[in-house]
GROMACS .gro file of C-alpha atoms in nm:
model
  469
    1MET     CA    1   0.000   0.000   0.000
    2ARG     CA    2   0.126   0.345  -0.081
    3SER     CA    3   0.145   0.600   0.196
    4LYS     CA    4   0.052   0.964   0.175
    5PHE     CA    5   0.391   1.069   0.042
    6GLY     CA    6   0.454   1.137  -0.323
    7ARG     CA    7   0.708   1.098  -0.595
    8VAL     CA    8   0.760   1.456  -0.691
    9ALA     CA    9   0.921   1.551  -0.366
   10VAL     CA   10   1.176   1.279  -0.392
   11MET     CA   11   1.275   1.394  -0.738
   12ILE     CA   12   1.317   1.748  -0.620
   13CYS     CA   13   1.515   1.647  -0.318
   14VAL     CA   14   1.760   1.455  -0.523
   15LEU     CA   15   1.806   1.741  -0.756
   16VAL     CA   16   1.869   1.970  -0.472
   17MET     CA   17   2.125   1.777  -0.286
   18LEU     CA   18   2.370   1.672  -0.547
   19PHE     CA   19   2.433   2.021  -0.676
   20ALA     CA   20   2.767   2.194  -0.633
   21LEU     CA   21   2.662   2.550  -0.565
   22THR     CA   22   2.766   2.909  -0.496
   23SER     CA   23   2.766   2.980  -0.122
   24ILE     CA   24   2.536   3.247   0.023
   25SER     CA   25   2.405   3.317   0.370
   26HIS     CA   26   2.061   3.195   0.467
   27ALA     CA   27   1.873   3.227   0.792
   28THR     CA   28   1.725   2.875   0.792
   29THR     CA   29   2.022   2.674   0.666
   30GLY     CA   30   1.973   2.370   0.892
   31ASP     CA   31   1.592   2.357   0.891
   32ASN     CA   32   1.562   2.056   0.660
   33GLU     CA   33   1.860   1.849   0.772
   34GLY     CA   34   1.632   1.559   0.864
   35LEU     CA   35   1.464   1.558   0.524
   36ALA     CA   36   1.804   1.567   0.357
   37THR     CA   37   1.912   1.264   0.561
   38ASP     CA   38   1.601   1.073   0.451
   39LEU     CA   39   1.673   1.153   0.089
   40LYS     CA   40   2.030   1.036   0.127
   41GLU     CA   41   1.903   0.701   0.258
   42LEU     CA   42   1.678   0.679  -0.047
   43GLY     CA   43   1.986   0.716  -0.264
   44LEU     CA   44   1.866   1.046  -0.406
   45PHE     CA   45   2.100   1.291  -0.237
   46ASN     CA   46   2.472   1.268  -0.166
   47GLY     CA   47   2.556   1.622  -0.061
   48THR     CA   48   2.920   1.728  -0.097
   49ASP     CA   49   3.245   1.659   0.085
   50LYS     CA   50   3.136   1.935   0.323
   51GLY     CA   51   2.797   1.784   0.400
   52PHE     CA   52   2.454   1.875   0.268
   53GLU     CA   53   2.541   2.247   0.227
   54LEU     CA   54   2.177   2.342   0.238
   55GLU     CA   55   2.269   2.712   0.230
   56LYS     CA   56   2.400   2.695  -0.127
   57VAL     CA   57   2.223   2.768  -0.454
   58PRO     CA   58   2.199   2.520  -0.746
   59THR     CA   59   2.291   2.615  -1.103
   60ARG     CA   60   2.053   2.548  -1.390
   61VAL     CA   61   2.281   2.296  -1.558
   62GLN     CA   62   2.325   2.099  -1.237
   63ALA     CA   63   1.949   2.095  -1.188
   64ALA     CA   64   1.906   1.974  -1.547
   65ALA     CA   65   2.147   1.683  -1.504
   66MET     CA   66   1.982   1.564  -1.186
   67LEU     CA   67   1.633   1.600  -1.334
   68VAL     CA   68   1.724   1.365  -1.619
   69LYS     CA   69   1.855   1.108  -1.370
   70LEU     CA   70   1.535   1.127  -1.168
   71LEU     CA   71   1.326   1.083  -1.480
   72GLY     CA   72   1.511   0.758  -1.549
   73GLY     CA   73   1.643   0.907  -1.872
   74GLU     CA   74   2.017   0.903  -1.808
   75SER     CA   75   2.089   0.586  -2.010
   76GLU     CA   76   1.894   0.715  -2.308
   77ALA     CA   77   2.053   1.058  -2.280
   78LEU     CA   78   2.407   0.919  -2.281
   79ALA     CA   79   2.332   0.672  -2.561
   80LYS     CA   80   2.131   0.894  -2.795
   81LYS     CA   81   2.332   1.214  -2.745
   82TYR     CA   82   2.047   1.437  -2.859
   83ALA     CA   83   2.149   1.767  -3.016
   84HIS     CA   84   2.058   2.104  -2.868
   85PRO     CA   85   2.117   2.466  -2.982
   86PHE     CA   86   2.271   2.600  -2.661
   87LYS     CA   87   2.628   2.733  -2.674
   88ASP     CA   88   2.694   2.767  -2.300
   89VAL     CA   89   2.652   2.405  -2.192
   90PRO     CA   90   2.969   2.236  -2.063
   91ALA     CA   91   3.065   1.908  -2.232
   92TRP     CA   92   2.984   1.694  -1.929
   93ALA     CA   93   2.623   1.818  -1.926
   94SER     CA   94   2.554   1.829  -2.300
   95ASP     CA   95   2.379   1.490  -2.316
   96TYR     CA   96   2.152   1.579  -2.025
   97VAL     CA   97   2.050   1.914  -2.170
   98GLY     CA   98   2.006   1.749  -2.510
   99TYR     CA   99   1.766   1.498  -2.355
  100MET     CA  100   1.563   1.775  -2.194
  101TYR     CA  101   1.551   1.970  -2.520
  102GLU     CA  102   1.446   1.659  -2.716
  103LYS     CA  103   1.168   1.579  -2.466
  104GLY     CA  104   1.038   1.935  -2.456
  105LEU     CA  105   1.141   1.990  -2.095
  106THR     CA  106   1.339   2.309  -2.165
  107LYS     CA  107   1.372   2.588  -2.420
  108GLY     CA  108   1.667   2.755  -2.248
  109ILE     CA  109   1.678   3.124  -2.163
  110SER     CA  110   1.719   3.218  -2.531
  111ALA     CA  111   1.750   3.050  -2.868
  112THR     CA  112   2.120   2.974  -2.811
  113MET     CA  113   2.169   3.000  -2.434
  114PHE     CA  114   2.063   2.755  -2.166
  115GLY     CA  115   2.184   2.970  -1.877
  116SER     CA  116   2.405   2.690  -1.752
  117ASN     CA  117   2.589   2.883  -1.482
  118ASN     CA  118   2.291   3.089  -1.374
  119ASN     CA  119   2.160   3.015  -1.029
  120ALA     CA  120   1.846   2.802  -1.043
  121SER     CA  121   1.555   2.996  -0.897
  122ALA     CA  122   1.238   2.867  -0.736
  123LYS     CA  123   1.064   2.937  -1.068
  124ASP     CA  124   1.327   2.742  -1.265
  125PHE     CA  125   1.310   2.442  -1.041
  126SER     CA  126   0.932   2.443  -1.013
  127THR     CA  127   0.911   2.462  -1.392
  128PHE     CA  128   1.135   2.157  -1.430
  129MET     CA  129   0.930   1.963  -1.174
  130LEU     CA  130   0.594   2.049  -1.326
  131LYS     CA  131   0.711   1.948  -1.672
  132ALA     CA  132   0.840   1.624  -1.526
  133LEU     CA  133   0.488   1.569  -1.393
  134GLY     CA  134   0.346   1.596  -1.744
  135TYR     CA  135   0.247   1.963  -1.746
  136LYS     CA  136   0.329   2.173  -2.051
  137ASP     CA  137   0.393   2.540  -2.123
  138GLY     CA  138   0.028   2.594  -2.206
  139ASP     CA  139  -0.074   2.473  -1.859
  140PHE     CA  140   0.113   2.754  -1.684
  141THR     CA  141   0.345   3.046  -1.753
  142TYR     CA  142   0.696   3.093  -1.617
  143ASN     CA  143   0.601   3.413  -1.436
  144ASP     CA  144   0.304   3.241  -1.268
  145VAL     CA  145   0.468   2.901  -1.211
  146LEU     CA  146   0.479   2.934  -0.831
  147ASN     CA  147   0.107   3.008  -0.817
  148PHE     CA  148   0.047   2.701  -1.034
  149ALA     CA  149   0.274   2.496  -0.807
  150LYS     CA  150   0.073   2.611  -0.505
  151GLU     CA  151  -0.251   2.521  -0.684
  152LYS     CA  152  -0.120   2.169  -0.749
  153GLY     CA  153  -0.005   2.120  -0.389
  154LEU     CA  154   0.370   2.157  -0.429
  155VAL     CA  155   0.383   2.442  -0.177
  156SER     CA  156   0.159   2.585   0.095
  157THR     CA  157   0.060   2.950   0.114
  158ASP     CA  158   0.326   3.026   0.379
  159GLU     CA  159   0.591   2.847   0.179
  160PHE     CA  160   0.483   3.025  -0.137
  161ASN     CA  161   0.534   3.357   0.041
  162LYS     CA  162   0.885   3.256   0.152
  163LEU     CA  163   0.981   3.133  -0.195
  164THR     CA  164   0.876   3.462  -0.351
  165THR     CA  165   1.070   3.676  -0.102
  166SER     CA  166   1.384   3.471  -0.016
  167THR     CA  167   1.683   3.338  -0.204
  168PHE     CA  168   1.618   2.987  -0.333
  169THR     CA  169   1.869   2.741  -0.186
  170ARG     CA  170   1.913   2.371  -0.144
  171ASN     CA  171   1.729   2.405   0.187
  172GLU     CA  172   1.415   2.524   0.008
  173MET     CA  173   1.454   2.255  -0.258
  174VAL     CA  174   1.453   1.984   0.010
  175LEU     CA  175   1.140   2.132   0.165
  176LEU     CA  176   0.972   2.171  -0.174
  177ALA     CA  177   1.055   1.809  -0.252
  178HIS     CA  178   0.902   1.688   0.074
  179ASN     CA  179   0.586   1.891   0.024
  180THR     CA  180   0.527   1.755  -0.323
  181LEU     CA  181   0.563   1.385  -0.238
  182ASP     CA  182   0.184   1.351  -0.260
  183VAL     CA  183   0.150   1.540  -0.589
  184THR     CA  184   0.028   1.316  -0.871
  185PHE     CA  185   0.124   1.326  -1.237
  186LYS     CA  186  -0.107   1.506  -1.475
  187GLY     CA  187  -0.406   1.284  -1.548
  188SER     CA  188  -0.273   1.005  -1.327
  189GLU     CA  189  -0.267   0.881  -0.969
  190ASP     CA  190   0.102   0.793  -1.003
  191ARG     CA  191   0.358   0.958  -0.775
  192LEU     CA  192   0.725   1.027  -0.828
  193ILE     CA  193   0.835   0.792  -0.547
  194ASP     CA  194   0.633   0.513  -0.709
  195ARG     CA  195   0.804   0.555  -1.042
  196LEU     CA  196   1.146   0.577  -0.882
  197VAL     CA  197   1.077   0.250  -0.700
  198ASP     CA  198   0.937   0.088  -1.016
  199ALA     CA  199   1.250   0.191  -1.205
  200LYS     CA  200   1.474   0.051  -0.928
  201VAL     CA  201   1.618   0.396  -0.863
  202VAL     CA  202   1.489   0.373  -0.505
  203SER     CA  203   1.468   0.057  -0.294
  204ILE     CA  204   1.113  -0.032  -0.193
  205ASN     CA  205   1.250  -0.150   0.141
  206VAL     CA  206   1.421   0.182   0.215
  207ALA     CA  207   1.115   0.377   0.099
  208ASN     CA  208   0.896   0.162   0.323
  209SER     CA  209   1.123   0.206   0.625
  210LEU     CA  210   1.110   0.584   0.581
  211LYS     CA  211   0.728   0.575   0.566
  212TYR     CA  212   0.696   0.674   0.203
  213TYR     CA  213   0.496   0.351   0.182
  214ASP     CA  214   0.301   0.170   0.453
  215TYR     CA  215   0.343  -0.197   0.365
  216PRO     CA  216   0.358  -0.462   0.640
  217THR     CA  217   0.705  -0.608   0.684
  218VAL     CA  218   0.876  -0.946   0.716
  219PRO     CA  219   1.183  -0.947   0.944
  220MET     CA  220   1.504  -1.096   0.810
  221GLU     CA  221   1.836  -1.145   0.985
  222VAL     CA  222   2.169  -1.163   0.801
  223THR     CA  223   2.456  -1.318   0.997
  224LYS     CA  224   2.816  -1.415   0.929
  225GLY     CA  225   2.870  -1.771   0.814
  226GLU     CA  226   3.183  -1.970   0.753
  227ASN     CA  227   3.476  -1.836   0.552
  228SER     CA  228   3.337  -1.481   0.536
  229SER     CA  229   3.011  -1.603   0.381
  230LEU     CA  230   2.672  -1.475   0.500
  231ARG     CA  231   2.349  -1.647   0.595
  232PHE     CA  232   1.996  -1.512   0.600
  233GLU     CA  233   1.694  -1.621   0.801
  234ILE     CA  234   1.335  -1.507   0.761
  235HIS     CA  235   1.155  -1.473   1.096
  236HIS     CA  236   0.795  -1.542   1.000
  237GLU     CA  237   0.692  -1.566   1.367
  238ARG     CA  238   0.760  -1.193   1.400
  239ILE     CA  239   0.524  -1.097   1.118
  240SER     CA  240   0.209  -0.916   1.230
  241PRO     CA  241  -0.037  -1.180   1.367
  242GLU     CA  242  -0.315  -1.030   1.155
  243ILE     CA  243  -0.107  -1.086   0.841
  244LEU     CA  244   0.025  -1.425   0.951
  245ASP     CA  245  -0.326  -1.561   1.001
  246GLN     CA  246  -0.399  -1.500   0.631
  247LEU     CA  247  -0.104  -1.707   0.506
  248VAL     CA  248  -0.046  -2.073   0.426
  249PHE     CA  249   0.310  -2.099   0.300
  250TYR     CA  250   0.622  -1.913   0.205
  251SER     CA  251   0.790  -1.977  -0.131
  252THR     CA  252   1.142  -1.880  -0.236
  253ILE     CA  253   1.107  -1.811  -0.606
  254GLY     CA  254   1.405  -1.596  -0.685
  255SER     CA  255   1.769  -1.681  -0.733
  256ASN     CA  256   2.109  -1.520  -0.750
  257MET     CA  257   2.040  -1.415  -1.108
  258LYS     CA  258   1.984  -1.053  -1.197
  259LEU     CA  259   1.604  -1.034  -1.191
  260ASP     CA  260   1.413  -0.805  -1.424
  261MET     CA  261   1.090  -0.677  -1.269
  262SER     CA  262   1.056  -0.374  -1.493
  263THR     CA  263   0.705  -0.460  -1.613
  264THR     CA  264   0.395  -0.621  -1.466
  265GLU     CA  265   0.440  -0.911  -1.708
  266LYS     CA  266   0.798  -0.984  -1.596
  267LEU     CA  267   0.714  -0.950  -1.227
  268ALA     CA  268   0.410  -1.177  -1.267
  269LYS     CA  269   0.616  -1.453  -1.425
  270LEU     CA  270   0.875  -1.434  -1.148
  271ILE     CA  271   0.619  -1.478  -0.867
  272PHE     CA  272   0.385  -1.707  -1.061
  273ILE     CA  273   0.286  -2.020  -0.865
  274SER     CA  274   0.149  -2.303  -1.081
  275ASP     CA  275  -0.118  -2.550  -0.973
  276PHE     CA  276   0.129  -2.834  -0.917
  277GLU     CA  277   0.331  -2.613  -0.682
  278LYS     CA  278   0.019  -2.511  -0.491
  279THR     CA  279  -0.057  -2.876  -0.418
  280TYR     CA  280   0.300  -2.936  -0.306
  281TYR     CA  281   0.303  -2.628  -0.081
  282GLN     CA  282  -0.032  -2.716   0.066
  283GLU     CA  283   0.099  -3.058   0.173
  284LEU     CA  284   0.406  -2.896   0.329
  285ALA     CA  285   0.188  -2.641   0.505
  286LYS     CA  286  -0.015  -2.921   0.666
  287GLU     CA  287   0.304  -3.068   0.808
  288TYR     CA  288   0.511  -2.760   0.887
  289GLY     CA  289   0.282  -2.457   0.870
  290LEU     CA  290   0.468  -2.153   0.745
  291PHE     CA  291   0.811  -2.239   0.619
  292ASN     CA  292   1.092  -2.047   0.789
  293PRO     CA  293   1.374  -2.058   0.535
  294SER     CA  294   1.738  -1.981   0.579
  295GLY     CA  295   2.018  -2.003   0.332
  296TRP     CA  296   2.346  -1.868   0.205
  297TYR     CA  297   2.361  -1.506   0.111
  298SER     CA  298   2.621  -1.296  -0.064
  299LYS     CA  299   2.620  -0.932  -0.153
  300SER     CA  300   2.568  -1.021  -0.519
  301ASN     CA  301   2.263  -1.238  -0.448
  302TYR     CA  302   1.913  -1.116  -0.518
  303PHE     CA  303   1.597  -1.304  -0.421
  304LEU     CA  304   1.231  -1.249  -0.503
  305ASN     CA  305   0.993  -1.429  -0.269
  306SER     CA  306   0.622  -1.476  -0.207
  307PHE     CA  307   0.375  -1.575   0.061
  308MET     CA  308   0.073  -1.784  -0.037
  309GLY     CA  309  -0.266  -1.704   0.106
  310LYS     CA  310  -0.523  -1.960   0.220
  311ASP     CA  311  -0.675  -1.946  -0.128
  312LEU     CA  312  -0.338  -2.076  -0.258
  313GLU     CA  313  -0.276  -1.754  -0.451
  314VAL     CA  314   0.012  -1.510  -0.405
  315ALA     CA  315  -0.089  -1.303  -0.103
  316TYR     CA  316   0.230  -1.096  -0.075
  317TYR     CA  317   0.567  -1.076  -0.243
  318PHE     CA  318   0.892  -0.924  -0.123
  319GLU     CA  319   1.252  -0.894  -0.231
  320ILE     CA  320   1.584  -0.957  -0.061
  321PRO     CA  321   1.811  -0.703  -0.229
  322THR     CA  322   2.179  -0.719  -0.307
  323GLY     CA  323   2.450  -0.558  -0.099
  324LEU     CA  324   2.323  -0.640   0.251
  325SER     CA  325   2.565  -0.664   0.543
  326PRO     CA  326   2.509  -0.854   0.869
  327GLY     CA  327   2.215  -0.704   1.051
  328THR     CA  328   1.837  -0.713   1.093
  329TYR     CA  329   1.611  -0.590   0.814
  330ASP     CA  330   1.238  -0.534   0.777
  331LEU     CA  331   1.143  -0.615   0.418
  332ALA     CA  332   0.832  -0.471   0.261
  333MET     CA  333   0.551  -0.724   0.201
  334ILE     CA  334   0.376  -0.599  -0.113
  335LYS     CA  335   0.023  -0.715  -0.193
  336PRO     CA  336  -0.033  -0.777  -0.567
  337ASN     CA  337  -0.234  -0.493  -0.721
  338PRO     CA  338  -0.541  -0.576  -0.934
  339GLU     CA  339  -0.342  -0.572  -1.258
  340LEU     CA  340  -0.076  -0.808  -1.122
  341ASP     CA  341  -0.333  -1.034  -0.959
  342LYS     CA  342  -0.521  -1.063  -1.287
  343ARG     CA  343  -0.200  -1.148  -1.473
  344LEU     CA  344  -0.108  -1.418  -1.221
  345LYS     CA  345  -0.443  -1.592  -1.278
  346GLU     CA  346  -0.400  -1.568  -1.655
  347LEU     CA  347  -0.055  -1.724  -1.629
  348THR     CA  348  -0.202  -2.032  -1.461
  349VAL     CA  349  -0.406  -2.101  -1.774
  350GLU     CA  350  -0.121  -2.013  -2.010
  351TYR     CA  351   0.119  -2.243  -1.826
  352LYS     CA  352  -0.121  -2.538  -1.849
  353ASN     CA  353  -0.142  -2.489  -2.225
  354TYR     CA  354   0.236  -2.450  -2.254
  355TYR     CA  355   0.305  -2.760  -2.045
  356THR     CA  356   0.061  -2.977  -2.242
  357SER     CA  357   0.200  -2.861  -2.576
  358LYS     CA  358   0.568  -2.883  -2.474
  359MET     CA  359   0.543  -3.234  -2.331
  360LYS     CA  360   0.420  -3.361  -2.667
  361SER     CA  361   0.739  -3.247  -2.842
  362LEU     CA  362   0.995  -3.288  -2.563
  363VAL     CA  363   1.253  -3.567  -2.620
  364ILE     CA  364   1.367  -3.756  -2.311
  365MET     CA  365   1.735  -3.852  -2.294
  366THR     CA  366   1.809  -4.223  -2.254
  367PRO     CA  367   2.132  -4.390  -2.120
  368GLU     CA  368   2.282  -4.468  -2.460
  369MET     CA  369   2.274  -4.099  -2.552
  370TYR     CA  370   2.551  -3.989  -2.311
  371ASN     CA  371   2.876  -4.089  -2.139
  372VAL     CA  372   3.008  -3.966  -1.804
  373VAL     CA  373   3.380  -4.018  -1.734
  374LYS     CA  374   3.615  -3.914  -1.455
  375LYS     CA  375   3.939  -3.769  -1.590
  376GLU     CA  376   4.286  -3.756  -1.437
  377ASP     CA  377   4.212  -3.415  -1.288
  378GLY     CA  378   3.953  -3.584  -1.066
  379ASN     CA  379   3.656  -3.410  -1.226
  380ASN     CA  380   3.359  -3.569  -1.399
  381TYR     CA  381   3.279  -3.482  -1.761
  382ILE     CA  382   2.980  -3.564  -1.980
  383SER     CA  383   2.973  -3.607  -2.358
  384PHE     CA  384   2.678  -3.691  -2.583
  385ASN     CA  385   2.628  -3.946  -2.860
  386LYS     CA  386   2.427  -3.753  -3.117
  387ASP     CA  387   2.419  -4.056  -3.345
  388LYS     CA  388   2.207  -4.229  -3.081
  389MET     CA  389   1.960  -3.942  -3.058
  390PRO     CA  390   1.642  -3.875  -3.258
  391ALA     CA  391   1.696  -3.615  -3.531
  392GLU     CA  392   1.504  -3.347  -3.341
  393LEU     CA  393   1.722  -3.379  -3.030
  394ALA     CA  394   2.050  -3.429  -3.220
  395LYS     CA  395   2.037  -3.072  -3.351
  396PHE     CA  396   2.096  -2.927  -3.003
  397THR     CA  397   2.383  -2.679  -2.975
  398GLY     CA  398   2.363  -2.580  -2.609
  399ILE     CA  399   2.298  -2.745  -2.274
  400THR     CA  400   2.223  -2.653  -1.915
  401LEU     CA  401   2.321  -2.868  -1.617
  402GLY     CA  402   2.157  -2.839  -1.278
  403PHE     CA  403   2.179  -3.029  -0.952
  404THR     CA  404   1.862  -3.164  -0.793
  405SER     CA  405   1.826  -3.306  -0.444
  406GLY     CA  406   1.505  -3.482  -0.542
  407GLY     CA  407   1.449  -3.843  -0.635
  408SER     CA  408   1.567  -4.036  -0.935
  409GLU     CA  409   1.289  -3.911  -1.164
  410ILE     CA  410   1.278  -3.587  -1.358
  411ASP     CA  411   1.028  -3.332  -1.229
  412TYR     CA  412   0.910  -3.221  -1.572
  413GLN     CA  413   0.666  -2.971  -1.426
  414LEU     CA  414   0.944  -2.792  -1.241
  415VAL     CA  415   1.172  -2.794  -1.546
  416LEU     CA  416   0.903  -2.664  -1.778
  417LYS     CA  417   0.784  -2.403  -1.530
  418SER     CA  418   1.136  -2.259  -1.526
  419GLU     CA  419   1.135  -2.254  -1.907
  420PHE     CA  420   0.793  -2.092  -1.913
  421ILE     CA  421   0.905  -1.814  -1.679
  422VAL     CA  422   1.210  -1.719  -1.889
  423LEU     CA  423   1.037  -1.775  -2.224
  424GLY     CA  424   1.141  -1.496  -2.459
  425SER     CA  425   1.460  -1.424  -2.267
  426PRO     CA  426   1.760  -1.359  -2.495
  427THR     CA  427   1.976  -1.593  -2.282
  428ARG     CA  428   1.942  -1.896  -2.058
  429ALA     CA  429   2.115  -1.890  -1.720
  430GLY     CA  430   2.399  -2.140  -1.715
  431LEU     CA  431   2.371  -2.226  -2.086
  432SER     CA  432   2.689  -2.388  -2.223
  433VAL     CA  433   2.773  -2.418  -2.593
  434TYR     CA  434   2.825  -2.781  -2.698
  435ASN     CA  435   3.065  -2.831  -2.988
  436ASP     CA  436   3.034  -3.212  -3.036
  437VAL     CA  437   3.404  -3.252  -2.944
  438ASP     CA  438   3.489  -3.127  -2.595
  439PRO     CA  439   3.308  -3.287  -2.301
  440ILE     CA  440   3.132  -3.064  -2.047
  441LEU     CA  441   3.259  -3.036  -1.690
  442VAL     CA  442   3.003  -3.158  -1.434
  443ARG     CA  443   3.043  -2.948  -1.120
  444TYR     CA  444   2.802  -3.143  -0.897
  445ASN     CA  445   2.764  -3.496  -0.763
  446GLY     CA  446   2.434  -3.675  -0.737
  447ASN     CA  447   2.131  -3.635  -0.962
  448ILE     CA  448   2.198  -3.396  -1.251
  449ILE     CA  449   1.926  -3.261  -1.481
  450VAL     CA  450   2.034  -3.165  -1.832
  451GLY     CA  451   1.843  -2.948  -2.078
  452PHE     CA  452   1.908  -2.946  -2.454
  453TYR     CA  453   1.863  -2.626  -2.659
  454ASP     CA  454   1.878  -2.534  -3.025
  455ASP     CA  455   2.019  -2.216  -3.178
  456ASN     CA  456   1.692  -2.036  -3.103
  457LEU     CA  457   1.725  -2.122  -2.731
  458ASP     CA  458   1.421  -2.346  -2.759
  459LEU     CA  459   1.418  -2.642  -2.519
  460LEU     CA  460   1.428  -2.965  -2.724
  461GLY     CA  461   1.462  -3.226  -2.453
  462VAL     CA  462   1.566  -3.309  -2.099
  463GLY     CA  463   1.735  -3.591  -1.914
  464MET     CA  464   1.881  -3.697  -1.583
  465PHE     CA  465   2.198  -3.882  -1.491
  466PHE     CA  466   2.376  -3.968  -1.170
  467VAL     CA  467   2.735  -3.875  -1.086
  468ASN     CA  468   2.933  -4.045  -0.809
  469GLU     CA  469   3.175  -3.854  -0.591
   0.00000   0.00000   0.00000
């Protein structure tokens, strides 16, 4: 659930704090130190080597560069290198100003001047913010922009009076940012903080801890393991009793891969729970109740997880981010919104169709199709006899190998669910090219599942073999 804070303020705060500015005196320099600290925790404000320097004034070009970053446009700006007509823009900022010019966010102060080194005024900054919110020149005029900002809730009457009579500094930018956190985009209910979280610019867990959201939380403890490794443990017994009573089971559905949750579709596939999993989890829940998992953790690991409700649907999902150090964390438990919930139900039907269709064409590896040998280096290697394979399987060019702690039979549903989730991905995690000559190193002992892929990364077949120590 989103709290009564908004995205616009966050954007403004970030812009404010990262500027290197001309020093001036100001009577209320330290007023917004707490807000600046919050923004720093959100990753939106670094200050300078001298601290936040809230008494200083931002330049227009510095404000422009930070605005582009907050809009999520930095990658496009640096890649596209849009042209602009301004002669006073330093080389380091040209791509940012070009992006703003291309997107209609600025016209400069004249046909050929951006006013790069000019101090950014309250009017300048408010203009940038309103345009970022979808408003255009016809919606307001530069001279009346502060009145328009007050009308839209960016500033109160008292604050409006101060902005029109005092020098505009980083201190006022922080305050303006905070005040506009609840301001929505033109024609939308979307906030700036929401978009920054969606774009992974801001961590949902940090935003939640600072009350920009009001999600319930799941406590997690990260401790030191052996050989400088880390371990994590989810403490489900410390979840709110009201929330806990709604849940049946906890499912770890992420991995140490880099997960892409940039769209509802991608997020839905990552937290999708198929019918066969629901049955499995329900049986475990009868025996153990809520599962309290623990496992290895490293700063490069990233997990996406879900809690099942009593209706066996995803009740909440949460993420264990990268870069954690030993300590206790409260992770945001996010309830699927109507769009995501609808997509999860649709995926159940789509997966059934995919599974039925795929099983008809999937070739199962048999013993004569492979050889496992232990070489002098002590490692096990596998090679394949394509002349013993059906024509469809023999055209494979890549394989994946994975260890399973299960029984001696392939869990086709689990294999095909993994394929269904990453369908359309340009790569397969752990895919090795097979050249028909060199055997493949087997890094695990026990039951090994192998997947066979063609040049189009389409799964042709699967198999299982056992490797002794």
